[in-house]
Amino acid sequence: MAWNLYQLCFLILFISLNRRSVLSWRIQNSTDDQCPPQPHPLGMCKARLAAYGYPCEEYQVTTEDGYILSLKRIPHGLSNADNSTEDRTPVLLFHGLMVDGFCWVLSTPKQSLGFILADAGFDVWIANCRGTKSSRKHTSLTPEDPAFWDFSWDELAAYDLPAVLQFVYNQTGGKKVHYVGHSLGTLIILAAFSEHKLIDIVRSAVLLCPIAYLHRTKSRLILLAARIFLAETIHMLGFHEFNPVGRVAQEVLGQVCTDPEVDCYDLFAAVAGPDCCLNTSTTCIFLQHGPQSTSVKNMIHMSQLVRKAGVRRYDYGNEKENMKHYNQPEPPLYNLSSIPTHVPLFLTHGGQDFLGDVPDTRHLLRTLVREHDSDDIEVLYMPDYAHGDFVMGYNAPQLIYKPIVEFFERH
């Protein structure tokens, strides 16, 4: 990427930012009283599942490129403990960007999808992608090595997703796996399906807030960050890990939030849209658990989706590097129209979602529905829902999760 005078001036501005950023001030003054930090020394199994009496098994899965991922299992619910796991169909839950598998059990057993599926008779598996708190191990690297963070969602689709899906498939005796993805968890399965991968081990796929096309996102914060090449600036400064509650993120938002068109007093709404249906207790648990790290390279890749129409592999910024990686000057497209038409799909999206915004999502739907078998695709539109409502909404069990269970039972 060629740097113009404006971008170089911005780079100098970024370096000189005071660490007491706008974000740190607003977080400190708006959430400490309501949601005091309570870092829990226990993992998800002991902190959430055991607390409600649910069984939990922990596994480690090593990807082809050496990342050691944490995978949790809820083999049964409270009301059906006597049934053998051999009679249960496996379901894999894959989280979105800058969160981890904890998001599926944030609330009570009656409110959280992980618990609800287990009580409905499914064998529930919960993934945690590379870089999150429980998946920061590698066969030869540590998180202090820049090479550890040399990944984007291309690698999640190519390595993390196949590794955990294949592990679940093998552990359950070769049973095809139902899949649920939220946000980035939908993008990686769509990318894999577009290359006709994993089709033989996936039984069906549920896509909550499907993310593919981001060119028309309604988030002014996301648009501004992408247009001024903010993630690229961070990378040029030598940062490789992006911790959304760390110093770098505070300085980034301290700069972006000075724009009069960006309202950072409600960061959830500024990024993902105004949620209709979150309660304070669930939001507090989410904030106390803490958003999760990803790579700066992954943030760059997401920004590329915002700046350019289409869904492409990571763009290395010049023809020489792209030729080295792809043997062509432009990064290849993921051809979503080539997704096999027989794979049962359930897609649900919200009218207030800034990330999976309506125009981009409808573009995705036109791409998929045009050729898909009508009996194998269902779409549920929630006009009042934004991005977080699908995993934390107090009315999601009735409006979203019940139809998901019924969809799985049909397939």
mmCIF file of C-alpha atoms in Angstrom:
data_model
loop_
_atom_site.group_PDB
_atom_site.id
_atom_site.type_symbol
_atom_site.label_atom_id
_atom_site.label_comp_id
_atom_site.label_asym_id
_atom_site.label_seq_id
_atom_site.Cartn_x
_atom_site.Cartn_y
_atom_site.Cartn_z
ATOM 1 C CA MET A 1 0.000 0.000 0.000
ATOM 2 C CA ALA A 2 1.372 3.396 -0.960
ATOM 3 C CA TRP A 3 1.270 6.005 1.819
ATOM 4 C CA ASN A 4 0.174 9.535 0.995
ATOM 5 C CA LEU A 5 0.848 12.674 3.008
ATOM 6 C CA TYR A 6 -2.448 12.449 4.909
ATOM 7 C CA GLN A 7 -1.728 8.904 6.072
ATOM 8 C CA LEU A 8 1.810 9.785 7.139
ATOM 9 C CA CYS A 9 0.499 12.756 9.119
ATOM 10 C CA PHE A 10 -2.038 10.472 10.746
ATOM 11 C CA LEU A 11 0.738 8.028 11.608
ATOM 12 C CA ILE A 12 2.600 10.797 13.446
ATOM 13 C CA LEU A 13 -0.616 11.799 15.228
ATOM 14 C CA PHE A 14 -1.211 8.221 16.293
ATOM 15 C CA ILE A 15 2.258 7.877 17.804
ATOM 16 C CA SER A 16 1.779 11.057 19.830
ATOM 17 C CA LEU A 17 -1.601 10.071 21.332
ATOM 18 C CA ASN A 18 -1.936 10.308 25.092
ATOM 19 C CA ARG A 19 -2.679 6.906 26.608
ATOM 20 C CA ARG A 20 -5.588 8.310 28.590
ATOM 21 C CA SER A 21 -7.819 8.016 25.584
ATOM 22 C CA VAL A 22 -11.459 8.831 25.057
ATOM 23 C CA LEU A 23 -12.302 5.120 25.304
ATOM 24 C CA SER A 24 -10.578 4.553 28.632
ATOM 25 C CA TRP A 25 -12.339 7.600 30.112
ATOM 26 C CA ARG A 26 -15.738 6.484 28.875
ATOM 27 C CA ILE A 27 -15.335 2.888 29.941
ATOM 28 C CA GLN A 28 -14.064 3.954 33.350
ATOM 29 C CA ASN A 29 -16.937 6.378 33.912
ATOM 30 C CA SER A 30 -19.782 4.380 32.381
ATOM 31 C CA THR A 31 -19.288 0.735 33.360
ATOM 32 C CA ASP A 32 -17.257 0.502 36.575
ATOM 33 C CA ASP A 33 -20.202 1.211 38.876
ATOM 34 C CA GLN A 34 -22.628 -1.076 37.050
ATOM 35 C CA CYS A 35 -20.221 -3.837 36.018
ATOM 36 C CA PRO A 36 -17.164 -3.897 38.309
ATOM 37 C CA PRO A 37 -14.378 -6.043 36.793
ATOM 38 C CA GLN A 38 -14.433 -9.582 38.181
ATOM 39 C CA PRO A 39 -11.745 -11.599 36.406
ATOM 40 C CA HIS A 40 -12.549 -15.247 37.055
ATOM 41 C CA PRO A 41 -9.608 -17.620 37.571
ATOM 42 C CA LEU A 42 -11.697 -20.567 36.395
ATOM 43 C CA GLY A 43 -12.408 -21.480 32.793
ATOM 44 C CA MET A 44 -15.779 -21.734 31.106
ATOM 45 C CA CYS A 45 -16.469 -25.274 32.344
ATOM 46 C CA LYS A 46 -16.110 -24.444 36.028
ATOM 47 C CA ALA A 47 -17.213 -20.814 35.904
ATOM 48 C CA ARG A 48 -20.466 -21.338 33.985
ATOM 49 C CA LEU A 49 -21.388 -24.939 33.249
ATOM 50 C CA ALA A 50 -20.530 -26.592 36.548
ATOM 51 C CA ALA A 51 -22.173 -23.703 38.392
ATOM 52 C CA TYR A 52 -25.497 -24.747 36.847
ATOM 53 C CA GLY A 53 -24.872 -28.475 37.236
ATOM 54 C CA TYR A 54 -24.071 -29.228 33.593
ATOM 55 C CA PRO A 55 -21.336 -31.663 32.589
ATOM 56 C CA CYS A 56 -18.404 -30.229 30.664
ATOM 57 C CA GLU A 57 -15.492 -31.893 28.926
ATOM 58 C CA GLU A 58 -12.370 -30.085 27.759
ATOM 59 C CA TYR A 59 -10.269 -31.008 24.745
ATOM 60 C CA GLN A 60 -7.318 -29.579 22.874
ATOM 61 C CA VAL A 61 -7.194 -29.685 19.090
ATOM 62 C CA THR A 62 -4.008 -28.985 17.137
ATOM 63 C CA THR A 63 -4.421 -27.378 13.737
ATOM 64 C CA GLU A 64 -2.373 -28.262 10.689
ATOM 65 C CA ASP A 65 -0.333 -25.064 11.168
ATOM 66 C CA GLY A 66 0.402 -25.764 14.827
ATOM 67 C CA TYR A 67 -2.164 -23.783 16.869
ATOM 68 C CA ILE A 68 -3.550 -25.611 19.906
ATOM 69 C CA LEU A 69 -7.235 -24.772 20.274
ATOM 70 C CA SER A 70 -9.507 -25.219 23.274
ATOM 71 C CA LEU A 71 -12.704 -27.127 22.566
ATOM 72 C CA LYS A 72 -15.463 -27.598 25.173
ATOM 73 C CA ARG A 73 -18.224 -30.193 25.178
ATOM 74 C CA ILE A 74 -21.605 -30.338 26.914
ATOM 75 C CA PRO A 75 -22.437 -34.011 26.296
ATOM 76 C CA HIS A 76 -25.979 -33.769 27.664
ATOM 77 C CA GLY A 77 -28.409 -31.482 29.458
ATOM 78 C CA LEU A 78 -29.961 -31.726 32.907
ATOM 79 C CA SER A 79 -33.227 -33.331 31.828
ATOM 80 C CA ASN A 80 -31.779 -36.048 29.591
ATOM 81 C CA ALA A 81 -28.631 -37.218 31.351
ATOM 82 C CA ASP A 82 -29.638 -40.884 31.108
ATOM 83 C CA ASN A 83 -29.625 -40.917 27.319
ATOM 84 C CA SER A 84 -26.434 -42.157 25.685
ATOM 85 C CA THR A 85 -24.334 -39.660 23.703
ATOM 86 C CA GLU A 86 -24.506 -42.225 20.900
ATOM 87 C CA ASP A 87 -28.122 -41.155 20.414
ATOM 88 C CA ARG A 88 -27.297 -37.450 20.217
ATOM 89 C CA THR A 89 -26.515 -35.426 17.134
ATOM 90 C CA PRO A 90 -23.424 -33.209 17.561
ATOM 91 C CA VAL A 91 -23.654 -29.424 17.198
ATOM 92 C CA LEU A 92 -20.601 -27.170 16.905
ATOM 93 C CA LEU A 93 -20.943 -23.534 18.032
ATOM 94 C CA PHE A 94 -18.396 -21.075 16.595
ATOM 95 C CA HIS A 95 -18.155 -17.548 17.993
ATOM 96 C CA GLY A 96 -17.615 -14.206 16.285
ATOM 97 C CA LEU A 97 -14.788 -11.677 16.157
ATOM 98 C CA MET A 98 -13.068 -10.627 19.418
ATOM 99 C CA VAL A 99 -15.136 -12.935 21.623
ATOM 100 C CA ASP A 100 -14.784 -16.630 22.459
ATOM 101 C CA GLY A 101 -16.981 -19.636 23.163
ATOM 102 C CA PHE A 102 -18.064 -18.140 26.489
ATOM 103 C CA CYS A 103 -20.647 -16.132 24.512
ATOM 104 C CA TRP A 104 -22.808 -19.252 24.084
ATOM 105 C CA VAL A 105 -23.312 -19.691 27.877
ATOM 106 C CA LEU A 106 -23.318 -16.062 29.042
ATOM 107 C CA SER A 107 -26.762 -16.154 30.602
ATOM 108 C CA THR A 108 -28.871 -18.710 32.444
ATOM 109 C CA PRO A 109 -29.696 -22.201 31.110
ATOM 110 C CA LYS A 110 -33.077 -20.938 29.904
ATOM 111 C CA GLN A 111 -31.466 -18.030 28.045
ATOM 112 C CA SER A 112 -28.219 -19.339 26.495
ATOM 113 C CA LEU A 113 -28.081 -21.336 23.271
ATOM 114 C CA GLY A 114 -25.394 -23.741 24.521
ATOM 115 C CA PHE A 115 -27.556 -24.871 27.447
ATOM 116 C CA ILE A 116 -30.768 -24.882 25.400
ATOM 117 C CA LEU A 117 -29.328 -27.193 22.739
ATOM 118 C CA ALA A 118 -27.961 -29.576 25.393
ATOM 119 C CA ASP A 119 -31.378 -29.716 27.103
ATOM 120 C CA ALA A 120 -32.998 -30.317 23.695
ATOM 121 C CA GLY A 121 -30.995 -33.538 23.347
ATOM 122 C CA PHE A 122 -27.968 -32.427 21.307
ATOM 123 C CA ASP A 123 -24.279 -33.144 21.931
ATOM 124 C CA VAL A 124 -22.929 -29.582 22.135
ATOM 125 C CA TRP A 125 -19.362 -28.602 21.242
ATOM 126 C CA ILE A 126 -18.019 -25.059 21.686
ATOM 127 C CA ALA A 127 -15.028 -23.817 19.678
ATOM 128 C CA ASN A 128 -12.448 -21.195 20.655
ATOM 129 C CA CYS A 129 -10.356 -19.861 17.788
ATOM 130 C CA ARG A 130 -6.648 -19.016 17.859
ATOM 131 C CA GLY A 131 -5.682 -15.946 19.873
ATOM 132 C CA THR A 132 -8.502 -16.161 22.427
ATOM 133 C CA LYS A 133 -7.649 -16.665 26.108
ATOM 134 C CA SER A 134 -7.956 -20.440 26.054
ATOM 135 C CA SER A 135 -6.328 -20.912 22.611
ATOM 136 C CA ARG A 136 -3.000 -19.109 22.940
ATOM 137 C CA LYS A 137 -0.736 -22.136 22.576
ATOM 138 C CA HIS A 138 1.250 -23.318 19.570
ATOM 139 C CA THR A 139 3.584 -26.207 18.906
ATOM 140 C CA SER A 140 6.552 -23.878 18.303
ATOM 141 C CA LEU A 141 5.443 -20.255 18.886
ATOM 142 C CA THR A 142 4.317 -18.111 21.821
ATOM 143 C CA PRO A 143 1.992 -15.074 21.783
ATOM 144 C CA GLU A 144 5.101 -12.919 22.197
ATOM 145 C CA ASP A 145 6.296 -14.019 18.738
ATOM 146 C CA PRO A 146 5.021 -11.821 15.878
ATOM 147 C CA ALA A 147 4.624 -14.977 13.789
ATOM 148 C CA PHE A 148 1.971 -16.231 16.232
ATOM 149 C CA TRP A 149 -0.290 -13.377 15.091
ATOM 150 C CA ASP A 150 0.393 -13.822 11.380
ATOM 151 C CA PHE A 151 -3.134 -14.880 10.523
ATOM 152 C CA SER A 152 -6.442 -13.520 9.283
ATOM 153 C CA TRP A 153 -9.838 -15.146 8.944
ATOM 154 C CA ASP A 154 -8.438 -16.968 5.902
ATOM 155 C CA GLU A 155 -6.538 -19.166 8.357
ATOM 156 C CA LEU A 156 -9.568 -19.607 10.606
ATOM 157 C CA ALA A 157 -11.461 -20.951 7.588
ATOM 158 C CA ALA A 158 -8.544 -23.026 6.318
ATOM 159 C CA TYR A 159 -7.238 -24.465 9.621
ATOM 160 C CA ASP A 160 -9.237 -23.764 12.797
ATOM 161 C CA LEU A 161 -12.682 -24.630 11.465
ATOM 162 C CA PRO A 162 -11.657 -27.880 9.701
ATOM 163 C CA ALA A 163 -9.615 -29.008 12.715
ATOM 164 C CA VAL A 164 -12.427 -28.685 15.248
ATOM 165 C CA LEU A 165 -15.134 -29.983 12.896
ATOM 166 C CA GLN A 166 -13.078 -33.040 12.002
ATOM 167 C CA PHE A 167 -12.298 -33.638 15.686
ATOM 168 C CA VAL A 168 -15.990 -33.547 16.625
ATOM 169 C CA TYR A 169 -16.847 -35.789 13.668
ATOM 170 C CA ASN A 170 -14.204 -38.341 14.725
ATOM 171 C CA GLN A 171 -15.051 -38.205 18.444
ATOM 172 C CA THR A 172 -18.736 -38.855 17.781
ATOM 173 C CA GLY A 173 -18.191 -41.906 15.609
ATOM 174 C CA GLY A 174 -18.476 -40.256 12.217
ATOM 175 C CA LYS A 175 -21.729 -38.380 12.790
ATOM 176 C CA LYS A 176 -22.335 -35.357 10.599
ATOM 177 C CA VAL A 177 -22.267 -32.157 12.628
ATOM 178 C CA HIS A 178 -24.831 -29.357 12.827
ATOM 179 C CA TYR A 179 -23.086 -25.978 12.808
ATOM 180 C CA VAL A 180 -23.993 -22.636 14.391
ATOM 181 C CA GLY A 181 -21.891 -19.566 13.653
ATOM 182 C CA HIS A 182 -22.309 -15.986 14.772
ATOM 183 C CA SER A 183 -20.814 -13.067 12.814
ATOM 184 C CA LEU A 184 -17.234 -14.064 11.865
ATOM 185 C CA GLY A 185 -18.236 -17.658 12.593
ATOM 186 C CA THR A 186 -20.580 -17.416 9.602
ATOM 187 C CA LEU A 187 -17.970 -15.934 7.274
ATOM 188 C CA ILE A 188 -15.500 -18.776 7.771
ATOM 189 C CA ILE A 189 -18.067 -21.522 7.094
ATOM 190 C CA LEU A 190 -19.270 -19.689 3.968
ATOM 191 C CA ALA A 191 -15.661 -19.400 2.794
ATOM 192 C CA ALA A 192 -15.099 -23.123 3.356
ATOM 193 C CA PHE A 193 -18.371 -24.093 1.667
ATOM 194 C CA SER A 194 -17.538 -21.879 -1.339
ATOM 195 C CA GLU A 195 -14.490 -24.098 -1.928
ATOM 196 C CA HIS A 196 -16.626 -27.231 -1.413
ATOM 197 C CA LYS A 197 -14.800 -28.060 1.832
ATOM 198 C CA LEU A 198 -16.344 -29.679 4.923
ATOM 199 C CA ILE A 199 -19.529 -30.492 2.998
ATOM 200 C CA ASP A 200 -19.180 -34.190 3.765
ATOM 201 C CA ILE A 201 -19.065 -33.729 7.568
ATOM 202 C CA VAL A 202 -21.543 -30.864 8.079
ATOM 203 C CA ARG A 203 -25.192 -31.831 8.441
ATOM 204 C CA SER A 204 -26.600 -28.279 8.323
ATOM 205 C CA ALA A 205 -25.515 -24.723 9.117
ATOM 206 C CA VAL A 206 -27.206 -21.948 11.092
ATOM 207 C CA LEU A 207 -25.863 -18.459 10.377
ATOM 208 C CA LEU A 208 -26.622 -15.788 12.993
ATOM 209 C CA CYS A 209 -25.944 -12.289 11.612
ATOM 210 C CA PRO A 210 -24.262 -13.692 8.492
ATOM 211 C CA ILE A 211 -21.174 -11.693 7.587
ATOM 212 C CA ALA A 212 -19.755 -11.793 4.075
ATOM 213 C CA TYR A 213 -20.207 -8.506 2.263
ATOM 214 C CA LEU A 214 -19.354 -5.474 4.426
ATOM 215 C CA HIS A 215 -19.086 -2.811 1.757
ATOM 216 C CA ARG A 216 -22.270 -1.042 2.885
ATOM 217 C CA THR A 217 -21.912 -1.320 6.648
ATOM 218 C CA LYS A 218 -23.820 1.353 8.573
ATOM 219 C CA SER A 219 -21.208 1.685 11.338
ATOM 220 C CA ARG A 220 -19.546 5.084 10.950
ATOM 221 C CA LEU A 221 -16.809 3.955 13.324
ATOM 222 C CA ILE A 222 -15.984 0.907 11.198
ATOM 223 C CA LEU A 223 -16.185 2.936 7.978
ATOM 224 C CA LEU A 224 -13.846 5.631 9.272
ATOM 225 C CA ALA A 225 -11.322 3.130 10.628
ATOM 226 C CA ALA A 226 -11.265 1.304 7.283
ATOM 227 C CA ARG A 227 -11.042 4.434 5.150
ATOM 228 C CA ILE A 228 -8.038 5.884 7.007
ATOM 229 C CA PHE A 229 -6.264 2.490 6.986
ATOM 230 C CA LEU A 230 -6.166 2.415 10.776
ATOM 231 C CA ALA A 231 -5.386 -1.301 11.152
ATOM 232 C CA GLU A 232 -2.581 -0.973 8.603
ATOM 233 C CA THR A 233 -1.168 1.928 10.624
ATOM 234 C CA ILE A 234 -1.136 -0.176 13.782
ATOM 235 C CA HIS A 235 0.671 -2.959 11.914
ATOM 236 C CA MET A 236 3.266 -0.541 10.575
ATOM 237 C CA LEU A 237 3.984 0.570 14.134
ATOM 238 C CA GLY A 238 4.995 -2.995 14.960
ATOM 239 C CA PHE A 239 1.865 -4.240 16.738
ATOM 240 C CA HIS A 240 0.642 -7.748 15.895
ATOM 241 C CA GLU A 241 -1.893 -8.612 18.602
ATOM 242 C CA PHE A 242 -5.100 -6.575 18.767
ATOM 243 C CA ASN A 243 -6.579 -6.662 22.261
ATOM 244 C CA PRO A 244 -9.892 -4.756 22.193
ATOM 245 C CA VAL A 245 -9.435 -3.632 25.809
ATOM 246 C CA GLY A 246 -5.688 -3.070 25.595
ATOM 247 C CA ARG A 247 -3.603 0.075 25.208
ATOM 248 C CA VAL A 248 -3.473 0.006 21.408
ATOM 249 C CA ALA A 249 -7.265 -0.257 21.116
ATOM 250 C CA GLN A 250 -7.692 2.594 23.583
ATOM 251 C CA GLU A 251 -5.420 4.832 21.549
ATOM 252 C CA VAL A 252 -7.121 3.835 18.305
ATOM 253 C CA LEU A 253 -10.565 4.653 19.622
ATOM 254 C CA GLY A 254 -9.239 7.772 21.283
ATOM 255 C CA GLN A 255 -8.415 9.017 17.794
ATOM 256 C CA VAL A 256 -11.481 7.727 15.942
ATOM 257 C CA CYS A 257 -13.894 8.962 18.598
ATOM 258 C CA THR A 258 -12.807 12.565 18.023
ATOM 259 C CA ASP A 259 -14.691 12.482 14.720
ATOM 260 C CA PRO A 260 -18.020 14.320 15.256
ATOM 261 C CA GLU A 261 -19.910 11.740 13.186
ATOM 262 C CA VAL A 262 -18.801 8.846 15.415
ATOM 263 C CA ASP A 263 -20.690 8.398 18.701
ATOM 264 C CA CYS A 264 -18.524 6.407 21.089
ATOM 265 C CA TYR A 265 -20.629 6.889 24.208
ATOM 266 C CA ASP A 266 -22.264 3.550 23.363
ATOM 267 C CA LEU A 267 -19.537 1.465 21.732
ATOM 268 C CA PHE A 268 -21.828 -1.535 21.217
ATOM 269 C CA ALA A 269 -24.184 0.606 19.163
ATOM 270 C CA ALA A 270 -21.380 2.474 17.363
ATOM 271 C CA VAL A 271 -19.867 -0.776 16.096
ATOM 272 C CA ALA A 272 -22.730 -3.222 15.745
ATOM 273 C CA GLY A 273 -25.990 -1.284 15.955
ATOM 274 C CA PRO A 274 -28.439 -0.390 18.745
ATOM 275 C CA ASP A 275 -29.403 -3.624 20.485
ATOM 276 C CA CYS A 276 -33.045 -3.853 21.493
ATOM 277 C CA CYS A 277 -33.058 -6.695 23.927
ATOM 278 C CA LEU A 278 -30.019 -6.878 26.215
ATOM 279 C CA ASN A 279 -30.378 -6.911 29.971
ATOM 280 C CA THR A 280 -27.810 -5.458 32.361
ATOM 281 C CA SER A 281 -26.802 -8.728 34.004
ATOM 282 C CA THR A 282 -25.888 -10.485 30.750
ATOM 283 C CA THR A 283 -24.046 -7.417 29.463
ATOM 284 C CA CYS A 284 -22.088 -7.246 32.720
ATOM 285 C CA ILE A 285 -21.062 -10.891 32.456
ATOM 286 C CA PHE A 286 -19.865 -10.213 28.924
ATOM 287 C CA LEU A 287 -17.843 -7.154 29.985
ATOM 288 C CA GLN A 288 -16.415 -8.895 33.054
ATOM 289 C CA HIS A 289 -15.319 -11.917 31.036
ATOM 290 C CA GLY A 290 -13.597 -9.527 28.684
ATOM 291 C CA PRO A 291 -13.517 -9.217 24.910
ATOM 292 C CA GLN A 292 -10.838 -11.388 23.302
ATOM 293 C CA SER A 293 -7.733 -10.719 21.259
ATOM 294 C CA THR A 294 -7.352 -11.265 17.555
ATOM 295 C CA SER A 295 -4.530 -10.392 15.180
ATOM 296 C CA VAL A 296 -3.981 -6.963 13.676
ATOM 297 C CA LYS A 297 -3.738 -8.798 10.354
ATOM 298 C CA ASN A 298 -7.275 -10.078 10.855
ATOM 299 C CA MET A 299 -8.464 -6.514 11.472
ATOM 300 C CA ILE A 300 -6.740 -5.448 8.246
ATOM 301 C CA HIS A 301 -8.542 -8.218 6.365
ATOM 302 C CA MET A 302 -11.896 -7.145 7.790
ATOM 303 C CA SER A 303 -11.135 -3.559 6.749
ATOM 304 C CA GLN A 304 -10.450 -4.756 3.224
ATOM 305 C CA LEU A 305 -13.980 -6.195 3.090
ATOM 306 C CA VAL A 306 -15.320 -2.772 4.031
ATOM 307 C CA ARG A 307 -13.269 -0.873 1.442
ATOM 308 C CA LYS A 308 -13.857 -3.216 -1.489
ATOM 309 C CA ALA A 309 -16.935 -5.036 -2.711
ATOM 310 C CA GLY A 310 -16.676 -8.813 -2.818
ATOM 311 C CA VAL A 311 -15.251 -11.446 -0.483
ATOM 312 C CA ARG A 312 -11.567 -12.009 -1.147
ATOM 313 C CA ARG A 313 -8.564 -13.564 0.503
ATOM 314 C CA TYR A 314 -6.166 -11.304 2.377
ATOM 315 C CA ASP A 315 -4.655 -8.603 0.153
ATOM 316 C CA TYR A 316 -0.914 -8.204 0.808
ATOM 317 C CA GLY A 317 -1.000 -4.709 -0.634
ATOM 318 C CA ASN A 318 1.107 -5.126 -3.761
ATOM 319 C CA GLU A 319 1.222 -7.344 -6.803
ATOM 320 C CA LYS A 320 4.580 -8.906 -5.916
ATOM 321 C CA GLU A 321 3.400 -10.223 -2.538
ATOM 322 C CA ASN A 322 0.063 -11.344 -3.930
ATOM 323 C CA MET A 323 1.833 -13.188 -6.742
ATOM 324 C CA LYS A 324 4.036 -14.922 -4.168
ATOM 325 C CA HIS A 325 1.027 -16.130 -2.160
ATOM 326 C CA TYR A 326 -1.623 -16.614 -4.842
ATOM 327 C CA ASN A 327 0.223 -16.666 -8.168
ATOM 328 C CA GLN A 328 -1.939 -13.771 -9.328
ATOM 329 C CA PRO A 329 -1.767 -9.983 -8.780
ATOM 330 C CA GLU A 330 -5.124 -9.742 -6.963
ATOM 331 C CA PRO A 331 -6.232 -11.940 -4.063
ATOM 332 C CA PRO A 332 -8.695 -14.646 -5.193
ATOM 333 C CA LEU A 333 -12.411 -14.262 -4.618
ATOM 334 C CA TYR A 334 -14.410 -16.636 -2.482
ATOM 335 C CA ASN A 335 -17.192 -17.515 -4.923
ATOM 336 C CA LEU A 336 -20.179 -17.757 -2.607
ATOM 337 C CA SER A 337 -22.491 -18.558 -5.524
ATOM 338 C CA SER A 338 -20.701 -21.902 -5.840
ATOM 339 C CA ILE A 339 -21.807 -23.133 -2.398
ATOM 340 C CA PRO A 340 -23.504 -26.512 -2.948
ATOM 341 C CA THR A 341 -27.265 -26.097 -3.096
ATOM 342 C CA HIS A 342 -28.140 -29.184 -1.052
ATOM 343 C CA VAL A 343 -26.561 -28.025 2.251
ATOM 344 C CA PRO A 344 -29.425 -27.079 4.630
ATOM 345 C CA LEU A 345 -29.007 -23.428 5.686
ATOM 346 C CA PHE A 346 -30.845 -21.336 8.279
ATOM 347 C CA LEU A 347 -29.999 -17.618 8.154
ATOM 348 C CA THR A 348 -31.289 -14.969 10.537
ATOM 349 C CA HIS A 349 -30.431 -11.270 10.493
ATOM 350 C CA GLY A 350 -31.525 -8.031 12.128
ATOM 351 C CA GLY A 351 -32.826 -4.741 10.832
ATOM 352 C CA GLN A 352 -30.707 -2.727 13.293
ATOM 353 C CA ASP A 353 -27.455 -4.623 12.716
ATOM 354 C CA PHE A 354 -24.662 -2.300 11.554
ATOM 355 C CA LEU A 355 -22.235 -5.142 10.712
ATOM 356 C CA GLY A 356 -24.555 -7.635 9.052
ATOM 357 C CA ASP A 357 -26.480 -4.678 7.643
ATOM 358 C CA VAL A 358 -29.621 -5.254 5.617
ATOM 359 C CA PRO A 359 -28.316 -4.274 2.121
ATOM 360 C CA ASP A 360 -25.180 -6.430 2.429
ATOM 361 C CA THR A 361 -27.103 -9.341 3.945
ATOM 362 C CA ARG A 362 -29.748 -9.203 1.224
ATOM 363 C CA HIS A 363 -26.971 -9.288 -1.353
ATOM 364 C CA LEU A 364 -25.691 -12.454 0.331
ATOM 365 C CA LEU A 365 -29.196 -13.909 0.436
ATOM 366 C CA ARG A 366 -29.725 -13.252 -3.266
ATOM 367 C CA THR A 367 -26.441 -15.027 -3.941
ATOM 368 C CA LEU A 368 -27.456 -18.079 -1.907
ATOM 369 C CA VAL A 369 -31.222 -18.291 -2.427
ATOM 370 C CA ARG A 370 -31.074 -17.903 -6.203
ATOM 371 C CA GLU A 371 -29.750 -21.423 -6.679
ATOM 372 C CA HIS A 372 -30.383 -23.143 -3.348
ATOM 373 C CA ASP A 373 -32.910 -25.930 -2.954
ATOM 374 C CA SER A 374 -35.995 -24.236 -1.529
ATOM 375 C CA ASP A 375 -36.572 -27.018 1.026
ATOM 376 C CA ASP A 376 -33.051 -26.572 2.390
ATOM 377 C CA ILE A 377 -32.865 -22.846 3.099
ATOM 378 C CA GLU A 378 -34.758 -20.785 5.667
ATOM 379 C CA VAL A 379 -34.476 -17.059 6.403
ATOM 380 C CA LEU A 380 -35.661 -15.319 9.570
ATOM 381 C CA TYR A 381 -35.643 -11.518 9.618
ATOM 382 C CA MET A 382 -35.762 -9.695 12.965
ATOM 383 C CA PRO A 383 -36.461 -5.995 12.308
ATOM 384 C CA ASP A 384 -35.600 -4.812 15.843
ATOM 385 C CA TYR A 385 -32.485 -6.939 16.390
ATOM 386 C CA ALA A 386 -28.896 -5.723 16.190
ATOM 387 C CA HIS A 387 -25.697 -7.779 16.257
ATOM 388 C CA GLY A 388 -25.537 -8.659 19.951
ATOM 389 C CA ASP A 389 -29.207 -9.545 20.363
ATOM 390 C CA PHE A 390 -28.743 -12.867 18.571
ATOM 391 C CA VAL A 391 -26.436 -14.246 21.283
ATOM 392 C CA MET A 392 -27.464 -12.152 24.322
ATOM 393 C CA GLY A 393 -31.058 -11.035 23.728
ATOM 394 C CA TYR A 394 -33.460 -11.844 26.583
ATOM 395 C CA ASN A 395 -36.153 -12.883 24.062
ATOM 396 C CA ALA A 396 -33.799 -14.821 21.742
ATOM 397 C CA PRO A 397 -34.806 -18.228 23.220
ATOM 398 C CA GLN A 398 -38.356 -17.837 21.920
ATOM 399 C CA LEU A 399 -37.668 -15.857 18.750
ATOM 400 C CA ILE A 400 -34.363 -17.383 17.538
ATOM 401 C CA TYR A 401 -33.309 -20.508 19.432
ATOM 402 C CA LYS A 402 -36.651 -22.337 19.283
ATOM 403 C CA PRO A 403 -36.711 -22.105 15.451
ATOM 404 C CA ILE A 404 -33.072 -23.288 15.389
ATOM 405 C CA VAL A 405 -33.893 -26.399 17.417
ATOM 406 C CA GLU A 406 -36.853 -27.105 15.137
ATOM 407 C CA PHE A 407 -34.635 -26.620 12.061
ATOM 408 C CA PHE A 408 -32.088 -29.120 13.403
ATOM 409 C CA GLU A 409 -34.845 -31.619 14.183
ATOM 410 C CA ARG A 410 -36.028 -31.404 10.561
ATOM 411 C CA HIS A 411 -32.526 -31.999 9.227
#
